[in-house]
Amino acid sequence: MMKKMSIPTSRASLVLFLCQIISALDVPLDLSQPPTITQQSPKDYIVDPRENIVIQCEAKGKPPPSFSWTRNGTHFDIDKDAQVTMKPNSGTLVVNIMNGGKAEAYEGVYQCTARNERGAAISNNIVIRPSRSPLWTKEKLEPNHVREGDSLVLHCRPPVGLPPPIIFWMDNAFQRLPQSERVSQGLNGDLYFANVQPEDTREDYICYARFNHTQTIQQKQPISVKVFSMDSLNDTIAANLSDTDIYGAKPVTERPPVLLTPTGSTSTKVELRGNVLLLECIAAGLPTPVIRWIKEGGELPANRTFFENFKKTLKIIDVSEADSGNYKCIARNTLGSVHHVISVTVKAAPYWITAPRNLVLSPGEDGTLICRANGNPKPSISWLANGVPIAIAPEDPSRKVDGDTIIFSHVQERSSAVYQCNASNEYGYLLANAFVNVLAEPPRILTPANKLYQVIADSPALLDCAYFGSPKPEIEWFKGVKGSILRGNEYIFHDNGTLEIPVAQKDSAGTYTCVARNELGKIQNEVQLEIKDPTMIIKQPEYKVIQRYGQVSFECIIKHDSTLLPTVVWLKDNDELPDDERFLVGKDNLTIMNVTDKDDGTYTCIVNTTLDSVSASAVLTVVARPNPPFDLELTGQLERSIELSWIPGDENNSPITNFVIEYEDALHEPGVWHYQTEVSGTQTTAQLKLSPYVNYSFRVIAVNKIGRSQPSEPSEQYLTKSASPDENPANVQGIGSEPDNLVITWEPLKGFQSNGPGLQYKVSWRQKDVDDEWTSVIVANVSKYIVSGTPTFVPYEVKVQALNDLGYAPEPSEVIGHSGEDLPMVAPGNVQVHVINSTLAKVHWDPVPLKTVRGHLQGYKVYYWKVQSLSRRSRRHVEKKILTFRGNKTFGMLPGLEPYSSYKLNVRVVNGKGEGPASPDKVFKTPEGVPSSPSFLKITNPTLDSLTLEWGSPTHPNGVLTSYTLKFQPINNTHELGPLVEIRIPANESSLILKNLNYSTRYKFYFNAQTSVGSGSQITEEAVTIMDEGKMAMASRQVDIATQGWFIGLMCAVALLILILLIVCFIRRNKGGKYPVKEKEDAHADPEIQPMKEDDGTFGEYSDAEDHKPLKKGSRTPSDRTVKKEDSDDSLVDYGEGVNGQFNEDGSFIGQYSGKKEKEPAEGNESSEAPSPVNAMNSFV
């Protein structure tokens, strides 16, 4: 959490302002004035008797005052005492004790008087007392013999010292004795035991008294305490007392609370205003009582109330009359409560309401001295003049006393004097000196000329004009050289001459003039005011949570006035950073490396300049896995349960969410820890269920968000008694491994489940639905028993019961098992096959009688295989496929068959032992399908006008081939397709010569086969007829011309023109638009694969790939290459499991021409020849 602090300028200004008020009342020391006491020793002055006594009395005045002393009300002539000297120009006395003087001889009440021609001032009555640290009186201390559980008070009774000593208890090794709610020290120094325990036995209870003034410690003789437990007390007194007299035979009994101090039900307490009120209640009892405090009829004062000594002491600081009342302490334990009421009365020594102040008057002026004080009881007021009661002092006609006020009228210079006001009651007194100084002085300004004031913008600015004059001068302020007098609400004019600008702005800067005038003269002084920008922390440190050993950084980025030099200081918990190299202080950040637990705390960035200071704080929380719990204790031991308690370890700033409890069984699995249970992180006890015959140890693991703690130390071991088993083995099964046996298996009990020694099992079985008696055997601690000679696959009732040396477990539940299985006896009958299409068939069969299965029916297996292809009449290697149909199913689907083929199949029933006999083979045939693509297509012997085509028959004809179909079309120089020609070819042909073709032309060919079902996939190829010789000769001549210079220049000009045209076309094309493609695409059209528009029969349009605008009609569209799905009414769930094979799907090939993407009009594989150089030249021309 981030906390921002700053030291406001206004607070510092207020301090300055108060100081100026005081200084304004001071008379400059170069002017005549009565004495003023400036320093004196305290009223109650306790001195060290081994050192010189120094009694202070300092005063100022003009002329300088002389000093005298009284001792016990009479004049103290220091010249007659060689041990006493007075410091030069001072009234301070020094009593030389170190050279033979005795402090006791100088005890008494001392008062100092400072006097000059204008009056006399006196000090307080100073009571001198030497400190005392007496020894303990020798006493014989008897040992304290106490019964366990009783209360005990060890008295300290320190010697009376001055001042009272500080008491504490230690042992012989100078170690403080531990204190707690049960054992604690009272305000009087006694040591109280609410109830004693055996561990309180010791012989060195020592009370120490420390006297701070003399720096000495006094020691009381050691006190011995012997605590007797019940057993040891009985052994001691049993020999001398009868059985009925043995008090110790009773166990330690719990007792309700009894107050050890204070005694009775009520008491009173008087405390003085402003002191600390301490109230105490200490109680005895078993269990140890808890103390609670209340105030009857009111609330304990907030922010001033504290509880000490384990709430046995109520502490209220700075008490006032409002704190008077009845305070009740209540001591409570499980057996009852007791209370005590303390009636508190708050009295008050005198305290000032208005203390008299020095009065400076000019001749003829009037004035008053006021002395007002309060107290309980109300103090009396008395006046003195120059140290003499005013009633017997010389008369002054200008002076009149009116109770707590002295009124002065038309004073003259002889009216100067020092007056003392004394306010006293039974609890103390107040004495104040105030002088009346009659002077006639022109104004003077005490503030240095041209003093520079610098303040932060938007803060108060206080410009000092300390002055003196008599009569009192009037003060006026001006801004600038020719400025007018300052007035208005934006300024505050203080009586001491200070000008306050409550909110100083940038335009408040400049020169200010202070003018002081009275009837005797006038004076002025200039001061300068500068306004600075405030210092700000613009990036403050933020709250951080970091894991132990991590790294963390706090930022502190500042903005400040350019004329001020800031210093940045980092604090941890309001103290300096540790002297550790892990703390790296940068320009505007603090980095802590390798964070540890001790780095947890509040980090503050403080930025100081000469004018202001700002700070910002952030908390660093270091988190880690919790520390392991400790002090594990087992209580409430029972046969089947126990209570485990523990003390949580440090949670390391991340709350513990839960505790995991584990156990170890040292009897059965030593060294192995098992999960027992877990409880919430707020619990420190757990009731644990136990099993018999287990030697338990427990440990506890604490868990928070960071992780798990280390395990605690193991608890003590606890061995539970043996008992008969509580449970029987689990997972009992009866399954035969052979046709004539029954194997009974179970999960054995774990060690701790045995509940005792001698764990065995009673195994019982009988045939189901037969009136047989149970057959039982008792076996050792095993997990299997085999029953032989059983009928094949009959049901049995089986049960397994645990027992040990102490008895049987509860009656176990029965399970149904079966003796061993044998192979099925018969095959499924009435096997029928229904062919759905060329690749799918459905098979049906009748189920076999369950009695013939001789085991658990698992399903049916269909074996099927291809005998031969009907189109080729050739046999091949028989590969049988198997489909398994789970459960008592009577049909199944056979997918992935080959068209126009002969198949055989048979069906077998399956149980846990294996397969039964096969049904007679069933023959079925699949109908024709469409063929695959021809195995190859070659184009050879190109001439000027002919090409020779050769092909291979389809690899999978899938029926009787009826014909081949050849389609071809020319491709021009721009790779556009021409008219499509189709030719039917008999099925027995394997080559064809195409004539009357165009010379030097590329053709594309599409070739497929047909059966009576339809056309198969096509194969594509391309070829080129050869060039005419005349054209070749012309090409040669062109090459010769190309070697001429003029031709090269012409070609360059043409190329440049073409480049310009291409750039223009490219620019226009990028602007968008349509271009016709119908004329170029008509030649490529394949009438069988180009879609027609429904309205006019025209072809569709291509859309530009960039701007998606429609083009002219006539462009080619890709052919439909989707494979038509065969109709089938059967769901996939009807297909069997474990098909031996995969289904293949023919794909399609997309041809490309010179980078131009174009889909072919038919399916199939495609090969392409590279264009010849001649074709390339023709394309260019």
PDB file of C-alpha atoms in Angstrom, residues 19-144:
ATOM      1  CA  CYS A  19       9.509  32.142  17.694  1.00  0.00           C
ATOM      2  CA  GLN A  20       8.998  35.617  16.291  1.00  0.00           C
ATOM      3  CA  ILE A  21       6.227  36.316  18.765  1.00  0.00           C
ATOM      4  CA  ILE A  22       8.613  35.570  21.624  1.00  0.00           C
ATOM      5  CA  SER A  23      11.453  37.579  20.158  1.00  0.00           C
ATOM      6  CA  ALA A  24       9.144  40.529  19.573  1.00  0.00           C
ATOM      7  CA  LEU A  25       8.588  40.742  23.334  1.00  0.00           C
ATOM      8  CA  ASP A  26      12.298  40.692  24.103  1.00  0.00           C
ATOM      9  CA  VAL A  27      13.954  43.985  24.912  1.00  0.00           C
ATOM     10  CA  PRO A  28      17.245  44.438  23.071  1.00  0.00           C
ATOM     11  CA  LEU A  29      20.096  43.901  25.487  1.00  0.00           C
ATOM     12  CA  ASP A  30      21.583  47.312  24.807  1.00  0.00           C
ATOM     13  CA  LEU A  31      18.537  48.855  26.566  1.00  0.00           C
ATOM     14  CA  SER A  32      17.914  48.957  30.312  1.00  0.00           C
ATOM     15  CA  GLN A  33      15.726  46.106  31.493  1.00  0.00           C
ATOM     16  CA  PRO A  34      14.995  44.104  34.659  1.00  0.00           C
ATOM     17  CA  PRO A  35      16.496  40.606  35.103  1.00  0.00           C
ATOM     18  CA  THR A  36      14.982  37.565  33.396  1.00  0.00           C
ATOM     19  CA  ILE A  37      15.715  33.980  34.566  1.00  0.00           C
ATOM     20  CA  THR A  38      16.846  32.063  31.464  1.00  0.00           C
ATOM     21  CA  GLN A  39      17.914  28.714  32.949  1.00  0.00           C
ATOM     22  CA  GLN A  40      17.448  26.893  36.261  1.00  0.00           C
ATOM     23  CA  SER A  41      17.656  23.380  37.711  1.00  0.00           C
ATOM     24  CA  PRO A  42      14.484  21.253  38.054  1.00  0.00           C
ATOM     25  CA  LYS A  43      12.285  21.620  41.123  1.00  0.00           C
ATOM     26  CA  ASP A  44      12.986  18.049  42.281  1.00  0.00           C
ATOM     27  CA  TYR A  45      16.701  17.614  41.663  1.00  0.00           C
ATOM     28  CA  ILE A  46      18.139  14.175  42.511  1.00  0.00           C
ATOM     29  CA  VAL A  47      21.930  14.192  42.274  1.00  0.00           C
ATOM     30  CA  ASP A  48      24.567  11.478  42.182  1.00  0.00           C
ATOM     31  CA  PRO A  49      26.285  11.533  45.611  1.00  0.00           C
ATOM     32  CA  ARG A  50      29.614  10.620  43.990  1.00  0.00           C
ATOM     33  CA  GLU A  51      29.739  13.653  41.671  1.00  0.00           C
ATOM     34  CA  ASN A  52      29.860  17.438  42.110  1.00  0.00           C
ATOM     35  CA  ILE A  53      26.459  19.089  42.564  1.00  0.00           C
ATOM     36  CA  VAL A  54      25.673  21.774  39.963  1.00  0.00           C
ATOM     37  CA  ILE A  55      22.637  24.000  40.743  1.00  0.00           C
ATOM     38  CA  GLN A  56      21.891  26.124  37.710  1.00  0.00           C
ATOM     39  CA  CYS A  57      20.689  29.729  37.715  1.00  0.00           C
ATOM     40  CA  GLU A  58      21.239  31.906  34.641  1.00  0.00           C
ATOM     41  CA  ALA A  59      19.691  35.325  33.980  1.00  0.00           C
ATOM     42  CA  LYS A  60      19.967  38.334  31.650  1.00  0.00           C
ATOM     43  CA  GLY A  61      19.340  42.024  32.191  1.00  0.00           C
ATOM     44  CA  LYS A  62      20.723  45.570  31.679  1.00  0.00           C
ATOM     45  CA  PRO A  63      22.759  46.303  33.698  1.00  0.00           C
ATOM     46  CA  PRO A  64      23.843  42.639  34.164  1.00  0.00           C
ATOM     47  CA  PRO A  65      22.211  41.208  37.285  1.00  0.00           C
ATOM     48  CA  SER A  66      23.917  40.044  40.453  1.00  0.00           C
ATOM     49  CA  PHE A  67      22.965  36.700  42.080  1.00  0.00           C
ATOM     50  CA  SER A  68      22.216  35.509  45.606  1.00  0.00           C
ATOM     51  CA  TRP A  69      20.846  32.247  47.061  1.00  0.00           C
ATOM     52  CA  THR A  70      18.703  31.121  49.953  1.00  0.00           C
ATOM     53  CA  ARG A  71      18.855  27.678  51.507  1.00  0.00           C
ATOM     54  CA  ASN A  72      15.867  26.348  53.414  1.00  0.00           C
ATOM     55  CA  GLY A  73      14.424  29.876  53.456  1.00  0.00           C
ATOM     56  CA  THR A  74      17.498  31.693  54.822  1.00  0.00           C
ATOM     57  CA  HIS A  75      20.384  33.479  53.120  1.00  0.00           C
ATOM     58  CA  PHE A  76      23.075  31.065  51.891  1.00  0.00           C
ATOM     59  CA  ASP A  77      26.479  32.701  52.257  1.00  0.00           C
ATOM     60  CA  ILE A  78      28.607  30.878  49.763  1.00  0.00           C
ATOM     61  CA  ASP A  79      31.735  32.766  50.789  1.00  0.00           C
ATOM     62  CA  LYS A  80      31.748  30.915  54.113  1.00  0.00           C
ATOM     63  CA  ASP A  81      31.661  27.423  52.523  1.00  0.00           C
ATOM     64  CA  ALA A  82      34.921  26.415  50.872  1.00  0.00           C
ATOM     65  CA  GLN A  83      33.191  23.596  48.957  1.00  0.00           C
ATOM     66  CA  VAL A  84      30.745  25.952  47.202  1.00  0.00           C
ATOM     67  CA  THR A  85      31.626  28.309  44.348  1.00  0.00           C
ATOM     68  CA  MET A  86      29.596  30.459  41.964  1.00  0.00           C
ATOM     69  CA  LYS A  87      30.483  30.547  38.268  1.00  0.00           C
ATOM     70  CA  PRO A  88      31.668  33.936  36.973  1.00  0.00           C
ATOM     71  CA  ASN A  89      28.955  36.151  35.386  1.00  0.00           C
ATOM     72  CA  SER A  90      26.423  33.518  36.437  1.00  0.00           C
ATOM     73  CA  GLY A  91      24.379  32.447  39.405  1.00  0.00           C
ATOM     74  CA  THR A  92      25.117  28.724  38.967  1.00  0.00           C
ATOM     75  CA  LEU A  93      26.468  27.037  42.124  1.00  0.00           C
ATOM     76  CA  VAL A  94      29.013  24.216  42.070  1.00  0.00           C
ATOM     77  CA  VAL A  95      29.305  22.059  45.228  1.00  0.00           C
ATOM     78  CA  ASN A  96      32.637  20.217  45.218  1.00  0.00           C
ATOM     79  CA  ILE A  97      31.810  16.699  46.356  1.00  0.00           C
ATOM     80  CA  MET A  98      34.710  14.943  44.673  1.00  0.00           C
ATOM     81  CA  ASN A  99      37.244  16.771  46.900  1.00  0.00           C
ATOM     82  CA  GLY A 100      35.914  15.809  50.287  1.00  0.00           C
ATOM     83  CA  GLY A 101      32.371  17.132  50.347  1.00  0.00           C
ATOM     84  CA  LYS A 102      29.378  15.001  51.264  1.00  0.00           C
ATOM     85  CA  ALA A 103      26.210  15.256  49.234  1.00  0.00           C
ATOM     86  CA  GLU A 104      23.989  14.529  52.233  1.00  0.00           C
ATOM     87  CA  ALA A 105      25.240  17.749  53.846  1.00  0.00           C
ATOM     88  CA  TYR A 106      23.784  19.801  51.008  1.00  0.00           C
ATOM     89  CA  GLU A 107      20.266  18.395  50.987  1.00  0.00           C
ATOM     90  CA  GLY A 108      17.695  21.186  51.160  1.00  0.00           C
ATOM     91  CA  VAL A 109      15.563  23.723  49.328  1.00  0.00           C
ATOM     92  CA  TYR A 110      17.472  26.296  47.287  1.00  0.00           C
ATOM     93  CA  GLN A 111      16.254  29.482  45.574  1.00  0.00           C
ATOM     94  CA  CYS A 112      18.191  31.889  43.339  1.00  0.00           C
ATOM     95  CA  THR A 113      17.621  35.672  43.064  1.00  0.00           C
ATOM     96  CA  ALA A 114      18.897  37.758  40.091  1.00  0.00           C
ATOM     97  CA  ARG A 115      18.877  41.538  40.803  1.00  0.00           C
ATOM     98  CA  ASN A 116      19.761  44.834  39.131  1.00  0.00           C
ATOM     99  CA  GLU A 117      18.646  48.448  39.493  1.00  0.00           C
ATOM    100  CA  ARG A 118      15.347  47.776  37.723  1.00  0.00           C
ATOM    101  CA  GLY A 119      14.172  44.772  39.749  1.00  0.00           C
ATOM    102  CA  ALA A 120      14.747  41.222  40.988  1.00  0.00           C
ATOM    103  CA  ALA A 121      13.729  37.842  39.490  1.00  0.00           C
ATOM    104  CA  ILE A 122      13.633  34.602  41.516  1.00  0.00           C
ATOM    105  CA  SER A 123      13.915  30.936  40.572  1.00  0.00           C
ATOM    106  CA  ASN A 124      11.731  28.016  41.624  1.00  0.00           C
ATOM    107  CA  ASN A 125      12.371  26.296  44.921  1.00  0.00           C
ATOM    108  CA  ILE A 126      14.934  23.670  43.939  1.00  0.00           C
ATOM    109  CA  VAL A 127      14.886  20.608  46.219  1.00  0.00           C
ATOM    110  CA  ILE A 128      18.302  18.909  46.267  1.00  0.00           C
ATOM    111  CA  ARG A 129      18.356  15.196  47.248  1.00  0.00           C
ATOM    112  CA  PRO A 130      21.212  12.726  46.688  1.00  0.00           C
ATOM    113  CA  SER A 131      20.228   9.427  45.131  1.00  0.00           C
ATOM    114  CA  ARG A 132      20.357   6.295  47.302  1.00  0.00           C
ATOM    115  CA  SER A 133      20.884   2.650  46.339  1.00  0.00           C
ATOM    116  CA  PRO A 134      20.908   0.699  49.599  1.00  0.00           C
ATOM    117  CA  LEU A 135      21.707  -3.009  49.893  1.00  0.00           C
ATOM    118  CA  TRP A 136      19.140  -5.680  50.599  1.00  0.00           C
ATOM    119  CA  THR A 137      18.872  -6.559  54.244  1.00  0.00           C
ATOM    120  CA  LYS A 138      20.138 -10.023  54.964  1.00  0.00           C
ATOM    121  CA  GLU A 139      17.357 -12.554  55.387  1.00  0.00           C
ATOM    122  CA  LYS A 140      17.044 -16.307  55.533  1.00  0.00           C
ATOM    123  CA  LEU A 141      14.908 -17.525  52.634  1.00  0.00           C
ATOM    124  CA  GLU A 142      13.150 -20.843  53.100  1.00  0.00           C
ATOM    125  CA  PRO A 143      12.607 -23.064  50.024  1.00  0.00           C
ATOM    126  CA  ASN A 144       9.095 -22.924  48.593  1.00  0.00           C
TER     127      ASN A 144
END
